Short mmCIF file of C-alpha atoms in Angstrom, two decimals:
data_model
loop_
_atom_site.label_atom_id
_atom_site.label_comp_id
_atom_site.label_asym_id
_atom_site.label_seq_id
_atom_site.Cartn_x
_atom_site.Cartn_y
_atom_site.Cartn_z
CA UNK A 82 -18.20 -45.16 -23.87
CA UNK A 83 -21.00 -42.66 -22.98
CA UNK A 84 -23.61 -45.39 -23.15
CA UNK A 85 -21.64 -47.62 -20.78
CA UNK A 86 -20.78 -45.45 -17.78
CA UNK A 87 -23.54 -42.69 -18.50
CA UNK A 88 -21.05 -39.99 -18.32
CA UNK A 89 -20.48 -36.88 -20.54
CA UNK A 90 -16.98 -36.54 -21.84
CA UNK A 91 -15.52 -33.38 -22.88
CA UNK A 92 -12.60 -32.67 -25.29
CA UNK A 93 -10.22 -30.00 -25.03
CA UNK A 94 -11.12 -27.14 -27.38
CA UNK A 95 -8.36 -25.28 -29.29
CA UNK A 96 -9.95 -22.08 -28.15
CA UNK A 97 -9.48 -22.66 -24.44
CA UNK A 98 -6.82 -20.47 -23.11
CA UNK A 99 -3.33 -21.86 -23.10
CA UNK A 100 -1.77 -22.74 -19.88
CA UNK A 101 1.09 -20.88 -18.07
CA UNK A 102 4.47 -22.08 -17.53
CA UNK A 103 6.22 -20.57 -14.61
CA UNK A 104 10.09 -21.03 -14.24
CA UNK A 105 11.58 -19.91 -10.95
CA UNK A 106 15.22 -19.36 -10.60
CA UNK A 107 16.09 -19.54 -7.12
CA UNK A 108 19.45 -17.95 -6.03
CA UNK A 109 21.03 -20.32 -3.45
CA UNK A 110 24.35 -18.49 -2.85
CA UNK A 111 25.37 -19.54 0.63
CA UNK A 112 27.23 -16.27 1.37
CA UNK A 113 24.12 -14.16 0.50
CA UNK A 114 21.70 -16.21 2.44
CA UNK A 115 23.97 -16.28 5.62
CA UNK A 116 23.55 -12.59 5.65
CA UNK A 117 19.88 -12.96 5.71
CA UNK A 118 19.69 -15.54 8.52
CA UNK A 119 18.12 -13.30 10.97
CA UNK A 120 15.43 -11.60 8.65
CA UNK A 121 14.62 -14.61 6.26
CA UNK A 122 16.22 -18.03 6.68
CA UNK A 123 16.51 -20.21 3.64
CA UNK A 124 13.99 -22.52 4.99
CA UNK A 125 11.38 -20.17 5.22
CA UNK A 126 12.06 -18.58 1.84
CA UNK A 127 11.76 -22.22 0.33
CA UNK A 128 8.19 -22.54 2.18
CA UNK A 129 7.22 -19.06 0.80
CA UNK A 130 8.22 -20.23 -2.78
CA UNK A 131 6.30 -23.46 -2.47
CA UNK A 132 3.14 -21.83 -1.54
CA UNK A 133 3.56 -19.52 -4.41
CA UNK A 134 4.15 -22.40 -6.79
CA UNK A 135 0.93 -24.14 -5.44
CA UNK A 136 -0.94 -20.89 -6.03
CA UNK A 137 0.28 -20.86 -9.68
CA UNK A 138 -0.75 -24.58 -10.07
CA UNK A 139 -4.16 -23.90 -8.58
CA UNK A 140 -4.92 -20.97 -11.13
CA UNK A 141 -5.26 -23.71 -13.96
CA UNK A 142 -5.15 -27.29 -13.81
CA UNK A 143 -2.92 -27.37 -16.77
CA UNK A 144 -0.32 -24.93 -15.46
CA UNK A 145 3.21 -25.98 -15.30
CA UNK A 146 5.93 -25.04 -12.96
CA UNK A 147 9.92 -25.58 -13.10
CA UNK A 148 12.54 -24.58 -10.42
CA UNK A 149 16.20 -24.08 -11.23
CA UNK A 150 18.78 -23.49 -8.58
CA UNK A 151 21.53 -20.78 -9.33
CA UNK A 152 24.19 -22.10 -6.84
CA UNK A 153 27.72 -20.99 -6.12
CA UNK A 154 29.44 -23.51 -8.36
CA UNK A 155 26.75 -24.70 -10.78
CA UNK A 156 23.06 -24.40 -11.85
CA UNK A 157 21.01 -27.37 -11.08
CA UNK A 158 17.47 -28.47 -11.52
CA UNK A 159 15.09 -28.72 -8.61
CA UNK A 160 12.06 -29.66 -10.33
CA UNK A 161 11.45 -31.44 -12.56
CA UNK A 162 14.26 -33.89 -12.51
CA UNK A 163 14.18 -37.14 -14.43
CA UNK A 164 16.69 -39.08 -12.15
CA UNK A 165 14.92 -37.92 -9.02
CA UNK A 166 15.19 -40.52 -6.18
CA UNK A 167 11.89 -41.30 -4.77
CA UNK A 168 11.71 -40.79 -0.76
CA UNK A 169 11.54 -43.70 1.47
CA UNK A 170 7.74 -43.37 1.87
CA UNK A 171 7.18 -44.03 -1.76
CA UNK A 172 7.90 -47.04 -3.92
CA UNK A 173 9.57 -47.31 -7.22
CA UNK A 174 6.39 -46.21 -9.07
CA UNK A 175 6.06 -42.95 -7.04
CA UNK A 176 3.10 -44.28 -5.04
CA UNK A 177 2.92 -43.67 -1.21
CA UNK A 178 3.04 -46.72 0.84
CA UNK A 179 0.17 -47.24 3.24
CA UNK A 180 2.03 -47.84 6.63
CA UNK A 181 -0.50 -45.97 8.69
CA UNK A 182 1.87 -43.14 9.85
CA UNK A 183 0.59 -39.65 10.20
CA UNK A 184 3.21 -38.25 7.87
CA UNK A 185 1.91 -40.51 5.07
CA UNK A 186 -1.59 -39.67 5.76
CA UNK A 187 -1.04 -36.13 5.26
CA UNK A 188 0.85 -36.95 2.02
CA UNK A 189 -2.12 -38.80 0.89
CA UNK A 190 -4.63 -36.13 1.59
CA UNK A 191 -2.41 -33.58 -0.31
CA UNK A 192 -3.21 -32.48 -3.92
CA UNK A 193 -0.80 -34.65 -5.86
CA UNK A 194 0.50 -31.86 -8.03
CA UNK A 195 1.45 -30.04 -4.79
CA UNK A 196 2.84 -33.00 -3.23
CA UNK A 197 5.38 -33.89 -6.26
CA UNK A 198 6.59 -30.31 -6.41
CA UNK A 199 7.13 -30.10 -2.73
CA UNK A 200 8.95 -33.46 -2.38
CA UNK A 201 11.11 -32.82 -5.28
CA UNK A 202 12.13 -29.34 -4.57
CA UNK A 203 13.04 -30.01 -0.88
CA UNK A 204 14.64 -33.49 -1.64
CA UNK A 205 17.02 -32.10 -4.68
CA UNK A 206 17.73 -28.83 -2.65
CA UNK A 207 19.02 -30.84 0.26
CA UNK A 208 21.20 -33.01 -1.92
CA UNK A 209 22.61 -29.78 -3.57
CA UNK A 210 23.41 -28.22 -0.23
CA UNK A 211 24.96 -31.41 1.19
CA UNK A 212 27.01 -31.94 -2.01
CA UNK A 213 28.66 -28.29 -1.66
CA UNK A 214 31.72 -28.62 0.37
CA UNK A 215 33.60 -25.75 2.11
CA UNK A 216 36.31 -25.48 -0.51
CA UNK A 217 33.47 -24.84 -3.13
CA UNK A 218 32.09 -22.05 -1.17
CA UNK A 219 35.41 -20.57 -0.38
CA UNK A 220 36.60 -20.92 -4.03
CA UNK A 221 33.73 -18.40 -5.48
CA UNK A 222 31.41 -15.93 -3.93
CA UNK A 223 29.20 -15.69 -7.11
CA UNK A 224 26.09 -17.46 -8.47
CA UNK A 225 25.75 -19.15 -11.63
CA UNK A 226 22.80 -16.87 -12.90
CA UNK A 227 23.78 -17.27 -16.46
CA UNK A 228 23.78 -21.02 -16.30
CA UNK A 229 20.40 -21.06 -14.49
CA UNK A 230 18.88 -18.73 -17.17
CA UNK A 231 20.07 -20.98 -20.06
CA UNK A 232 18.53 -23.94 -18.48
CA UNK A 233 15.17 -22.05 -17.80
CA UNK A 234 15.13 -21.06 -21.74
CA UNK A 235 15.99 -24.51 -22.82
CA UNK A 236 13.22 -26.03 -20.81
CA UNK A 237 10.70 -23.25 -21.90
CA UNK A 238 11.64 -24.04 -25.44
CA UNK A 239 11.14 -27.76 -25.14
CA UNK A 240 7.86 -27.48 -23.46
CA UNK A 241 6.56 -24.88 -25.96
CA UNK A 242 7.44 -27.10 -28.79
CA UNK A 243 5.71 -30.04 -27.00
CA UNK A 244 2.63 -27.99 -26.44
CA UNK A 245 2.45 -26.85 -29.95
CA UNK A 246 2.81 -30.44 -31.37
CA UNK A 247 0.18 -31.75 -29.13
CA UNK A 248 -2.30 -28.84 -29.69
CA UNK A 249 -1.66 -28.02 -33.38
CA UNK A 250 -0.10 -24.65 -33.03
CA UNK A 251 2.70 -23.28 -35.01
CA UNK A 252 6.14 -24.52 -33.67
CA UNK A 253 7.86 -21.44 -34.77
CA UNK A 254 5.67 -19.19 -32.55
CA UNK A 255 5.13 -21.68 -29.74
CA UNK A 256 7.47 -19.94 -27.29
CA UNK A 257 5.98 -16.49 -27.91
CA UNK A 258 2.60 -16.85 -26.88
CA UNK A 259 1.17 -15.46 -29.96
CA UNK A 260 -2.25 -16.46 -31.53
CA UNK A 261 -1.63 -18.40 -34.78
CA UNK A 262 -3.89 -20.63 -37.10
CA UNK A 263 -3.98 -24.16 -35.96
CA UNK A 264 -3.00 -26.85 -38.39
CA UNK A 265 -5.05 -29.74 -36.59
CA UNK A 266 -7.99 -30.50 -34.42
CA UNK A 267 -11.69 -30.65 -35.08
CA UNK A 268 -13.10 -28.79 -37.92
CA UNK A 269 -15.94 -26.49 -37.03
CA UNK A 270 -16.55 -24.68 -40.28
CA UNK A 271 -14.21 -21.88 -39.28
CA UNK A 272 -10.59 -21.43 -38.77
CA UNK A 273 -9.56 -22.77 -35.35
CA UNK A 274 -7.11 -20.96 -33.35
CA UNK A 275 -4.43 -22.34 -30.96
CA UNK A 276 -2.45 -20.22 -28.57
CA UNK A 277 1.02 -20.84 -27.59
CA UNK A 278 2.10 -21.71 -24.11
CA UNK A 279 2.36 -18.66 -21.78
CA UNK A 280 5.84 -18.66 -20.47
CA UNK A 281 7.56 -16.44 -17.89
CA UNK A 282 10.59 -16.44 -15.60
CA UNK A 283 10.89 -15.34 -12.08
CA UNK A 284 14.27 -14.65 -10.44
CA UNK A 285 14.43 -14.69 -6.70
CA UNK A 286 17.91 -12.96 -6.32
CA UNK A 287 20.05 -12.40 -3.06
CA UNK A 288 23.47 -11.78 -4.61
CA UNK A 289 24.84 -8.49 -5.70
CA UNK A 290 25.58 -7.19 -9.22
CA UNK A 291 29.43 -7.42 -8.77
CA UNK A 292 29.22 -11.17 -8.22
CA UNK A 293 27.78 -11.63 -11.79
CA UNK A 294 29.83 -8.95 -13.59
CA UNK A 295 32.16 -11.91 -15.10
CA UNK A 296 28.90 -13.40 -16.52
CA UNK A 297 27.84 -10.19 -18.19
CA UNK A 298 28.06 -11.53 -21.81
CA UNK A 299 25.99 -14.79 -21.24
CA UNK A 300 23.47 -13.12 -19.17
CA UNK A 301 22.81 -10.45 -21.76
CA UNK A 302 22.51 -13.11 -24.48
CA UNK A 303 19.84 -14.70 -22.17
CA UNK A 304 18.06 -11.41 -21.85
CA UNK A 305 18.15 -10.87 -25.69
CA UNK A 306 16.64 -14.23 -26.09
CA UNK A 307 14.01 -13.60 -23.74
CA UNK A 308 13.15 -10.37 -25.54
CA UNK A 309 12.98 -11.96 -28.81
CA UNK A 310 10.52 -14.70 -27.57
CA UNK A 311 8.64 -12.19 -25.50
CA UNK A 312 9.23 -14.17 -22.30
CA UNK A 313 9.01 -11.58 -19.43
CA UNK A 314 11.70 -11.79 -16.64
CA UNK A 315 10.42 -10.86 -13.31
CA UNK A 316 12.79 -10.22 -10.49
CA UNK A 317 12.23 -10.36 -6.79
CA UNK A 318 15.28 -8.86 -5.09
CA UNK A 319 15.81 -9.62 -1.54
CA UNK A 320 19.25 -7.93 -0.81
CA UNK A 321 22.10 -6.38 -2.73
CA UNK A 322 21.92 -4.39 -5.86
CA UNK A 323 21.11 -5.95 -9.29
CA UNK A 324 22.33 -3.88 -12.30
CA UNK A 325 21.91 -6.55 -14.90
CA UNK A 326 18.59 -7.97 -13.52
CA UNK A 327 17.10 -4.30 -13.52
CA UNK A 328 17.89 -4.31 -17.31
CA UNK A 329 16.59 -7.72 -17.85
CA UNK A 330 13.36 -6.89 -16.36
CA UNK A 331 13.07 -3.55 -18.26
CA UNK A 332 14.16 -5.17 -21.58
CA UNK A 333 11.48 -7.98 -21.28
CA UNK A 334 8.70 -5.93 -19.93
CA UNK A 335 8.77 -7.81 -16.60
CA UNK A 336 8.35 -6.83 -12.97
CA UNK A 337 11.12 -5.76 -10.83
CA UNK A 338 10.79 -5.34 -7.01
CA UNK A 339 13.46 -4.85 -4.43
CA UNK A 340 12.00 -5.79 -1.06
CA UNK A 341 12.64 -3.41 1.79
CA UNK A 342 11.61 -6.18 4.23
CA UNK A 343 12.52 -9.71 3.22
CA UNK A 344 9.97 -11.10 5.80
CA UNK A 345 7.04 -10.22 3.49
CA UNK A 346 8.26 -12.30 0.63
CA UNK A 347 5.18 -14.23 0.40
CA UNK A 348 2.93 -11.40 0.18
CA UNK A 349 5.11 -9.68 -2.64
CA UNK A 350 4.99 -13.02 -4.39
CA UNK A 351 1.30 -13.23 -4.32
CA UNK A 352 0.27 -9.84 -5.04
CA UNK A 353 2.99 -8.74 -7.64
CA UNK A 354 4.23 -11.96 -9.40
CA UNK A 355 1.31 -14.40 -9.51
CA UNK A 356 -0.61 -12.83 -12.41
CA UNK A 357 0.16 -14.21 -15.92
CA UNK A 358 0.60 -12.21 -19.12
CA UNK A 359 -3.05 -12.26 -19.84
CA UNK A 360 -4.08 -10.96 -16.33
CA UNK A 361 -1.45 -8.32 -16.65
CA UNK A 362 -3.06 -6.64 -19.44
CA UNK A 363 -6.06 -5.45 -17.03
CA UNK A 364 -3.71 -4.60 -13.91
CA UNK A 365 -1.49 -1.73 -12.88
CA UNK A 366 1.88 -3.35 -12.47
CA UNK A 367 4.61 -1.81 -10.30
CA UNK A 368 7.26 0.05 -12.49
CA UNK A 369 10.69 1.54 -12.13
CA UNK A 370 11.92 4.70 -13.66
CA UNK A 371 15.68 4.53 -12.27
CA UNK A 372 16.92 1.70 -14.11
CA UNK A 373 20.65 1.16 -13.95
CA UNK A 374 21.90 0.88 -17.61
CA UNK A 375 25.57 0.29 -16.71
CA UNK A 376 27.65 -2.30 -18.31
CA UNK A 377 30.64 -4.39 -17.40
CA UNK A 378 34.00 -4.15 -19.10
CA UNK A 379 35.30 -7.04 -21.03
CA UNK A 380 38.72 -6.57 -19.82
CA UNK A 381 38.52 -6.59 -15.91
CA UNK A 382 34.76 -7.47 -15.48
CA UNK A 383 33.87 -4.15 -13.71
CA UNK A 384 30.67 -2.31 -13.75
CA UNK A 385 31.68 1.07 -15.37
CA UNK A 386 29.82 4.24 -16.07
CA UNK A 387 32.04 5.52 -19.02
CA UNK A 388 34.32 3.11 -21.19
CA UNK A 389 35.66 2.54 -24.55
CA UNK A 390 33.70 0.63 -27.15
CA UNK A 391 35.06 -1.23 -30.03
CA UNK A 392 33.50 -0.22 -33.34
CA UNK A 393 33.67 -3.69 -34.84
CA UNK A 394 32.37 -6.22 -32.03
CA UNK A 395 30.93 -3.47 -29.50
CA UNK A 396 33.12 -4.84 -26.78
CA UNK A 397 33.37 -2.53 -23.84
CA UNK A 398 36.82 -1.63 -22.14
CA UNK A 399 37.44 0.30 -19.02
CA UNK A 400 40.67 1.47 -20.43
CA UNK A 401 42.16 1.42 -24.00
CA UNK A 402 43.44 -1.82 -24.80
CA UNK A 403 47.19 -2.55 -24.87
CA UNK A 404 48.80 -1.54 -28.33
CA UNK A 405 45.20 -0.50 -29.36
CA UNK A 406 44.19 -4.20 -30.18
CA UNK A 407 40.61 -5.19 -29.22
CA UNK A 408 40.74 -8.23 -26.73
CA UNK A 409 37.61 -9.76 -28.23
CA UNK A 410 37.85 -9.61 -32.02
CA UNK A 411 41.63 -8.58 -32.41
CA UNK A 412 40.89 -5.60 -34.60
CA UNK A 413 43.49 -2.89 -34.60
CA UNK A 414 41.71 0.13 -33.21
CA UNK A 415 42.60 3.69 -34.39
CA UNK A 416 43.10 5.54 -31.03
CA UNK A 417 44.13 8.78 -32.77
CA UNK A 418 45.88 11.21 -30.09
CA UNK A 419 44.31 9.71 -27.24
CA UNK A 420 46.76 9.71 -24.24
CA UNK A 421 48.98 12.60 -25.69
CA UNK A 422 49.82 15.53 -23.79
CA UNK A 423 47.83 18.52 -24.84
CA UNK A 424 49.91 21.40 -26.51
CA UNK A 425 50.28 24.31 -24.32
CA UNK A 426 49.43 27.58 -26.19
CA UNK A 427 50.47 30.91 -24.82
CA UNK A 428 47.69 33.26 -24.15
CA UNK A 429 47.63 36.41 -26.24
CA UNK A 430 48.20 39.66 -24.44
CA UNK A 431 45.16 42.10 -24.50
CA UNK A 432 45.65 45.42 -26.01
CA UNK A 433 45.17 48.18 -23.41
CA UNK A 434 42.47 50.83 -24.40
CA UNK A 435 44.06 54.12 -25.51
CA UNK A 436 42.92 57.06 -23.49
CA UNK A 437 43.27 60.92 -24.31
CA UNK A 438 44.04 63.85 -22.18
CA UNK A 439 47.03 64.38 -19.72
CA UNK A 440 44.96 63.14 -16.85
CA UNK A 441 44.27 59.90 -18.35
CA UNK A 442 40.43 60.51 -18.74
CA UNK A 443 38.79 60.21 -22.01
CA UNK A 444 37.82 63.36 -23.70
CA UNK A 445 33.91 63.98 -23.38
CA UNK A 446 31.91 63.72 -26.57
CA UNK A 447 30.97 67.25 -27.77
CA UNK A 448 27.22 68.00 -27.46
CA UNK A 449 25.37 68.33 -30.77
CA UNK A 450 24.06 71.75 -32.03
CA UNK A 451 20.31 71.63 -31.57
CA UNK A 452 18.38 72.10 -34.86
CA UNK A 453 15.84 74.89 -35.50
#
């Protein structure tokens, strides 16, 4: 082939740095975005996120992105989606029709990965918002963060296994990003090394921690899975408090930032969340020392400071369970004398000190006889 077109073809080496997979979980809670309408509308936030995604794709031609919407009643994919309906300006194969309009000309001149991500994210988000009825918004005021985190982890696992199979890396360590000996590829006389896919999760959150208290168990399971797979969870908090997200970022060694001014979203995304795991080893990342480690009780789904923990399944309760029976595992707990009234013990009377002399004064101590 080189003799025909007089070009030099290159093969991807196993020693080339592995690409990075960035999965963005976008909180699309209508109630929370309505409160930010004056400072940062949803349309401007989506535009800033798209610029951030394009910057990530521009860092490496093989980088990948994924966007998950954490909506009020469900978690949905924004990119990629297999059943994505092509816009009217494209045909069934996804090619842009050359009709001479200015909009089509702009789409043709745009970098193809940028255009595909922008079209699918905006189209699927518009469908998600239009399919949300007023009854769905009034029924719940929370966001399905646990479902979105589960979708992100499943996509990362699938892409990591596919990358490992295609580049000869170990499937068991594909998601961890560790360096392992390759089982395939060209033989160079020495052991070739293949690096796993570098994966990380970015959560753009606008909801409060009280809304996610009923999802405490699945959220913590997702955090432990990310911690086991060495997948950092970065959190960009636009409003409200985030108890569980602080714990997620701290446990997975990610970056947590609560923006004082939401209008500077793009600047924070580009400066704090764009570097991948390899670049962060050479940077000073923003850290937090005031992490809120409170938990949610299993009985009323309230965030508590002090609670009761089952010694068998480690379930947390804000008050002792009824009849001393754990609500999770059904174990009969030994409550002891908890709740009983304390026994009142009478105070002992102090003995008065005896004094000598009629006037009630103590007799002075005689002066010792001086020696010779």
